[in-house]
XYZ file of C-alpha atoms in Angstrom:
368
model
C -6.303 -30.114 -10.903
C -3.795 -29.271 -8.533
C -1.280 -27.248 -11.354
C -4.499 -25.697 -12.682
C -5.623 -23.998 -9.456
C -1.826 -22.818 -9.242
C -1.813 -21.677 -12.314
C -4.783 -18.372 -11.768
C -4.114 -18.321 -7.898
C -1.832 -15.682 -8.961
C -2.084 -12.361 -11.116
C -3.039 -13.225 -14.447
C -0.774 -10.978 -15.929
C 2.159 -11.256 -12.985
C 4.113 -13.090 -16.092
C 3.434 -11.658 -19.658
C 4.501 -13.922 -21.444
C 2.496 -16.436 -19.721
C -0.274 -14.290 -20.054
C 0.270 -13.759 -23.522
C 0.326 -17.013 -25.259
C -2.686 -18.180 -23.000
C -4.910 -15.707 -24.711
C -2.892 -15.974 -28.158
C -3.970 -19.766 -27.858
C -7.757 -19.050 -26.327
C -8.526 -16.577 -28.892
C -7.278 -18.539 -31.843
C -9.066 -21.143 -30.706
C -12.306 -19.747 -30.184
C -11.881 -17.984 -33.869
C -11.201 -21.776 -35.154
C -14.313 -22.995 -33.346
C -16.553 -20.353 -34.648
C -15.486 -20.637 -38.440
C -15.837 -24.348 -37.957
C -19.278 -24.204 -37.061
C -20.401 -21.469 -39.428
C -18.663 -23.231 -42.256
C -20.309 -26.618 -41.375
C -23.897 -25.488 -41.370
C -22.713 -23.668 -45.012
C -20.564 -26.683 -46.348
C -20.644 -29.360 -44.310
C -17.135 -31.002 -46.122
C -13.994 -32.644 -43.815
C -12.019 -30.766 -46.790
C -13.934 -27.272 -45.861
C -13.265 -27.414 -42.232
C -9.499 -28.218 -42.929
C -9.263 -25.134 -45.287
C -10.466 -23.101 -42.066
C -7.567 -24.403 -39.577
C -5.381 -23.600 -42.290
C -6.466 -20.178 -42.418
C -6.500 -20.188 -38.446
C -3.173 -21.210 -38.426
C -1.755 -18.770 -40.820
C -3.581 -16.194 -38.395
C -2.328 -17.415 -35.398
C 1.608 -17.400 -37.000
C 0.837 -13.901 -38.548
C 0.059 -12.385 -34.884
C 3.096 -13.952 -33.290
C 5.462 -12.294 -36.117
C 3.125 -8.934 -35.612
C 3.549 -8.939 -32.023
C 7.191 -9.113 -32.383
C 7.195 -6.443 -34.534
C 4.826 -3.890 -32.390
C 7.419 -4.561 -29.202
C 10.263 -3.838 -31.659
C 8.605 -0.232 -32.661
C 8.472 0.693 -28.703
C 12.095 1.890 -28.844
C 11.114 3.981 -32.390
C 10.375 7.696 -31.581
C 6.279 7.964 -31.189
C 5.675 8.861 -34.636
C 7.890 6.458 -36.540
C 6.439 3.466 -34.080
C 2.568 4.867 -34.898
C 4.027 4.405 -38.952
C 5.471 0.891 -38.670
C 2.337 -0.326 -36.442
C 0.244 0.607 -39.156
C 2.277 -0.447 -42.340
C 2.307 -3.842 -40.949
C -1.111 -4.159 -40.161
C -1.306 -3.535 -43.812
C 0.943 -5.404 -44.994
C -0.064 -8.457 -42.625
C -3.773 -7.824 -43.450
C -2.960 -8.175 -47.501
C -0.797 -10.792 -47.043
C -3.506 -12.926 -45.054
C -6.185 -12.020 -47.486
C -3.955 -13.248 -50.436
C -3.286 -16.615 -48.324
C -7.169 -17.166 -47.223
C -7.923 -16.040 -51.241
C -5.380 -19.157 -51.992
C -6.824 -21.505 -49.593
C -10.582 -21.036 -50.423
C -9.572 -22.169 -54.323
C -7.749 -25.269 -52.608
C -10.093 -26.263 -50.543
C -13.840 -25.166 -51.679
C -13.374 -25.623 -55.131
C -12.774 -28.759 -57.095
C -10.437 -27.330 -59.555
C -7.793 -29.652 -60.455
C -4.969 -26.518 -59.912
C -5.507 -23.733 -57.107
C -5.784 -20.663 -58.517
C -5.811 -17.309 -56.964
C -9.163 -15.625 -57.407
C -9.165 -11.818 -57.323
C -12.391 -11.456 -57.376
C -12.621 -13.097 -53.501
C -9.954 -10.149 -52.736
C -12.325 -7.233 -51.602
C -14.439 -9.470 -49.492
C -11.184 -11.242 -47.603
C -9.676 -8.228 -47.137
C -12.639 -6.529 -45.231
C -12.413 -10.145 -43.166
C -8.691 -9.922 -42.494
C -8.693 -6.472 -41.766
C -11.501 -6.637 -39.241
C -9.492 -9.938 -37.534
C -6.059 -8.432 -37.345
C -7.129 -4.922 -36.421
C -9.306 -6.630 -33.467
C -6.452 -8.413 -32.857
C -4.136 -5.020 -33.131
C -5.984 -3.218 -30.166
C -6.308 -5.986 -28.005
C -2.678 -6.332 -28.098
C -1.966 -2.509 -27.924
C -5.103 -2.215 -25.169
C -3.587 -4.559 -22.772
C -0.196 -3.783 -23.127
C -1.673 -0.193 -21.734
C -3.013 -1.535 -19.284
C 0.046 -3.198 -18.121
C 1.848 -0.305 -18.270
C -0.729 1.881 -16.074
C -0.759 -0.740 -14.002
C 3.109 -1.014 -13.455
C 3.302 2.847 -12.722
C 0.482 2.577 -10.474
C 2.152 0.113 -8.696
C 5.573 2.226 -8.917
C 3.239 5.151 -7.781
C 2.026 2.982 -4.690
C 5.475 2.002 -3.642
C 6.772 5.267 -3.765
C 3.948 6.733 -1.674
C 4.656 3.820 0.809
C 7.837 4.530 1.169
C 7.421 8.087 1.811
C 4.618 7.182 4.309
C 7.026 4.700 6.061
C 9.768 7.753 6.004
C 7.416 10.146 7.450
C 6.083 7.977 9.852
C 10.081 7.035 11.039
C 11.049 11.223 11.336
C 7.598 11.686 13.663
C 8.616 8.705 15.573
C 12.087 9.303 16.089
C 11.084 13.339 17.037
C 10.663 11.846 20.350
C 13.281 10.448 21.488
C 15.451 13.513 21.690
C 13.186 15.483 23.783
C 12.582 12.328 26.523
C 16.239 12.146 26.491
C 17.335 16.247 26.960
C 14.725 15.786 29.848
C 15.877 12.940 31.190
C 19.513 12.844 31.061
C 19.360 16.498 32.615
C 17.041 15.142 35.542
C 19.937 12.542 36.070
C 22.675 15.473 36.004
C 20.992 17.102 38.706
C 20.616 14.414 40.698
C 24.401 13.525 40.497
C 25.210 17.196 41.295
C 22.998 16.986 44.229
C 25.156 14.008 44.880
C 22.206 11.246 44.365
C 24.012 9.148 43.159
C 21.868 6.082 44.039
C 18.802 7.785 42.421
C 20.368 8.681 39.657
C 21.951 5.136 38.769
C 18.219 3.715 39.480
C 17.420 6.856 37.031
C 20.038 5.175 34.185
C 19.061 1.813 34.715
C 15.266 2.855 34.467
C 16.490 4.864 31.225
C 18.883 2.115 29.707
C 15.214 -0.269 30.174
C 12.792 2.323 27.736
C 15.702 3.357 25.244
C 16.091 -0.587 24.867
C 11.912 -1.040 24.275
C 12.038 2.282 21.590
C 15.229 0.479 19.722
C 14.023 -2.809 19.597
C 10.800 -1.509 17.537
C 10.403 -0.226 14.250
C 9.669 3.057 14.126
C 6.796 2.501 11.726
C 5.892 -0.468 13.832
C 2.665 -0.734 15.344
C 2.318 -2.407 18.994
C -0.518 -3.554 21.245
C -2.042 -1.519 23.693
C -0.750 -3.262 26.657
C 2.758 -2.725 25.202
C 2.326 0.636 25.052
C 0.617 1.144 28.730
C 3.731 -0.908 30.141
C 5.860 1.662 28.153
C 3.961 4.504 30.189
C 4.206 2.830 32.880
C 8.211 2.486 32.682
C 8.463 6.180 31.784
C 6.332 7.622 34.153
C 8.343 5.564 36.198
C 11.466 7.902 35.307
C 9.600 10.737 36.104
C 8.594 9.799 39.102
C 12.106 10.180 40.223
C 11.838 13.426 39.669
C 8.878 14.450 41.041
C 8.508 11.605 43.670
C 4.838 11.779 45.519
C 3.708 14.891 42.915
C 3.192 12.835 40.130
C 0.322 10.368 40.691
C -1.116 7.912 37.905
C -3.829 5.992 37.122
C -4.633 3.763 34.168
C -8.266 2.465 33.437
C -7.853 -0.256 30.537
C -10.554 -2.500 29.255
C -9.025 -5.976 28.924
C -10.916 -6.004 25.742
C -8.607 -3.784 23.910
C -5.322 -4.896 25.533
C -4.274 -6.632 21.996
C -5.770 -3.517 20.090
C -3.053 -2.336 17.898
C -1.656 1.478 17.589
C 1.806 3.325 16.643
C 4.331 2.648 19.017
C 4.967 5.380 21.432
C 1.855 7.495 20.243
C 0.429 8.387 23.744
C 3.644 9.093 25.155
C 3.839 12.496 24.535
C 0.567 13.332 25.915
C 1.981 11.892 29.183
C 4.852 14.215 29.014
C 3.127 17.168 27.877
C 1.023 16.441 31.204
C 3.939 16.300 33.164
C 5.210 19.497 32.024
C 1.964 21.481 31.920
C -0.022 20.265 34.989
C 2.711 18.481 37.533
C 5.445 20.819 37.255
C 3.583 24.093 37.247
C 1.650 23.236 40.903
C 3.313 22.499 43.782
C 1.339 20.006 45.098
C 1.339 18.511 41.433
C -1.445 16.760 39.921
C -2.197 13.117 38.937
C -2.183 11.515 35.158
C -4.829 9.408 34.145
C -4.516 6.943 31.029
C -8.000 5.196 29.722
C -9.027 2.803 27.094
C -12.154 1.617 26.277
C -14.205 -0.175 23.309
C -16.904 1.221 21.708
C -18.328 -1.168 19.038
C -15.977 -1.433 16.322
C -13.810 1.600 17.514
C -11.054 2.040 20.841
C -11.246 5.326 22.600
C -7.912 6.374 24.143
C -7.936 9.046 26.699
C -5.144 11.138 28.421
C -6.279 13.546 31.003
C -4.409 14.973 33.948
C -5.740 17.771 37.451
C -3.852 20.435 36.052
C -4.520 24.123 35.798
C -5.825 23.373 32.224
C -4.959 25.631 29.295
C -4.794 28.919 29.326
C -3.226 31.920 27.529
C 0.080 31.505 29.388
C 0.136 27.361 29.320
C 0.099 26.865 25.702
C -0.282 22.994 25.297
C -0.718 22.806 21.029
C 3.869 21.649 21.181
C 6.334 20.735 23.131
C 9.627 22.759 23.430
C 11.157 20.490 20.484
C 7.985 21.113 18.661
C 6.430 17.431 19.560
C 3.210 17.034 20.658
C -0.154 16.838 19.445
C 0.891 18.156 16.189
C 3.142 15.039 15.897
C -0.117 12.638 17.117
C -2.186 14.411 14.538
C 0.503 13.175 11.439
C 1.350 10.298 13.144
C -2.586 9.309 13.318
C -3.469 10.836 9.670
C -0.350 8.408 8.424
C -1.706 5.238 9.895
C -5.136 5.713 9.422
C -5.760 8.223 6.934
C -9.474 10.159 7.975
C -10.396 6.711 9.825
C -9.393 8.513 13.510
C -10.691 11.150 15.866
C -8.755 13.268 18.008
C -10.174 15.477 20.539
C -8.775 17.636 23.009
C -10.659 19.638 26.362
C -9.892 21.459 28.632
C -11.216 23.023 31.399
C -9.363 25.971 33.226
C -7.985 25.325 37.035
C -9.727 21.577 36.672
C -7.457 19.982 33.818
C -7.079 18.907 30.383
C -7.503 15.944 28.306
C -7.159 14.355 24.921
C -9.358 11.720 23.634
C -7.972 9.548 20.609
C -10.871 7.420 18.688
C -9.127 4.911 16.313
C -10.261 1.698 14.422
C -10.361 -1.764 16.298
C -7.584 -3.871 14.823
C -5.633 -6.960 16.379
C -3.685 -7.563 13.412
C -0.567 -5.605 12.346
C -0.781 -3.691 9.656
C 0.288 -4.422 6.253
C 2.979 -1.292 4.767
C 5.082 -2.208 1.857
C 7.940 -0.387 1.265
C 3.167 1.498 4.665
């Protein structure tokens, strides 16, 4: 029972030729058991029914030689192969007439010598021809089937692997704009001869380039990860803009193990930072939220800024990161199954909503 059951837990046709000779021996077999029982009601003779495994037989050793043949023809040119597919089935189908013809005067007649009957020609060979033709596009129909399959599959892969590519450039567009930022908050700080800010700075620095390495780049992470990521850059910033950068995060514990692309909210934190604390001098204060609504989490990223406005553009970043990257980072991993939603409202702020599906369980991307 046990072999059975592994047997069609996988893909029927994962091995061929596994797959093949199971329905080379089920067809056969059913052929056998319906010529049995139509020749038994007709003739019920022991002699009769052995006459029809005979001719079974013969049928079942014709179609292994044909299907050797008809994969021999696939390296023929299209029309040659379309000429040898259907000379043998002529061939075979006369030949197995001839042989059934033979075996009907051994076995349903009680002639003392078998003798080939022409006259049972016409009649066999409609028979024969109907059987191996049948036969002919069954073999030719699933072996097209196979192939669209395999190129689907090809097709798939290929389109995984470019999603998993795209997904690693939109991801790793970040890093080089957090770092120019960074690492030329640090230099000031040395030139201003902070030096123990600036090594708290590096150390800070050393801590989030270590999270962002240590994940895939297609990788999705929970959303507590990714709040504690925030939380470690905003962290960074903070030494930059000490009490004008405040924060608050809002996160229902019920979506803490909801899963997302790693590092997707981070640049709507530093767009924040760039277009509502730096521009004020009394700066302005980031809030992160998360919250579940039925089967769907709703992100948010608002800060106090001035909002947008013709001269605060907020659609990129200088490197030309920002919501344009969330938008094909978002599309990627969840095709049109996401919402993103931005508001603003001039002198009071501006926020970004993200809607996405409720899922505690990575995401399976074969190489996405």
């Amino acid at each position: 029972m046990a072999a059975v059951s592994s047997l069609f837990s996988r893909p029927f046709f994962e091995e061929k030729t596994r797959a093949f000779w199971i329905l080379q021996a089920a067809g056969w077999s059913g052929y056998l058991l319906l010529r049995t029982v139509s020749t038994v009601f007709n003739a019920p003779s022991a002699k009769v029914v052995l006459g029809v495994i005979v001719e079974s037989i013969v049928g079942y050793c014709l179609t292994l030689l044909m299907s050797v043949l008809y994969g021999s023809y696939r390296k023929l040119p299209r029309l040659w192969a379309i000429v040898c597919t259907l000379l043998t089935l002529v061939v075979a189908t006369l030949l197995y007439a001839v042989i059934e013809a033979y075996t009907f005067s051994l076995f349903r007649t009680n002639a003392p010598v078998a003798v080939l009957d022409l006259s049972l020609l016409p009649a066999l060979l409609f028979l024969t021809s109907t059987v191996l033709a049948g036969w002919s596009a069954l073999y030719f129909g699933i072996n097209f089937y196979l192939i669209v399959e395999q190129q689907s599959r090809t097709m798939q892969a290929l389109e995984n692997q470019a999603s998993s590519a795209q997904l690693a450039m939109l991801r790793y567009q970040l890093n080089p704009h957090f770092l120019f930022n960074t690492l030329n908050s640090i230099s000031t700080l040395v030139l201003l001869k902070h030096t123990e800010r600036a090594n708290i700075m590096l150390s800070r620095l050393s801590s989030f380039l270590r999270y962002t390495l240590a994940n895939e780049p297609t990788a999705h992470v929970t959303l507590a990860q990714e709040v504690e990521t925030l939380k470690l850059y905003l962290d960074i910033e903070k030494m930059r803009f000490e009490e004008r950068l405040q924060t608050r995060f809002d996160i229902d514990p019920r979506v803490a193990n909801a899963r997302l692309p790693s590092l997707l909210l981070q640049p709507l934190v530093e767009n924040a930072i760039k277009y509502a604390v730096t521009p004020k001098e009394e700066g302005a204060e980031i809030s992160v939220t998360a919250r579940l609504a039925g089967e769907r989490v709703q992100i948010g990223v608002s800060d106090t800024g001035p909002g947008l406005n013709e001269a605060s553009r907020r659609p990129t970043l200088s490197t030309g990161v920002g919501l344009a990257n969330i938008r094909e980072r978002l599309a990627q991993a969840y095709g049109e199954d996401h919402r993103l939603d931005t508001r603003s409202i001039p002198g009071s702020g501006f926020s970004v909503e993200i809607e996405i599906p409720f899922q505690v369980e990575e995401r399976t991307r074969e190489a996405a």
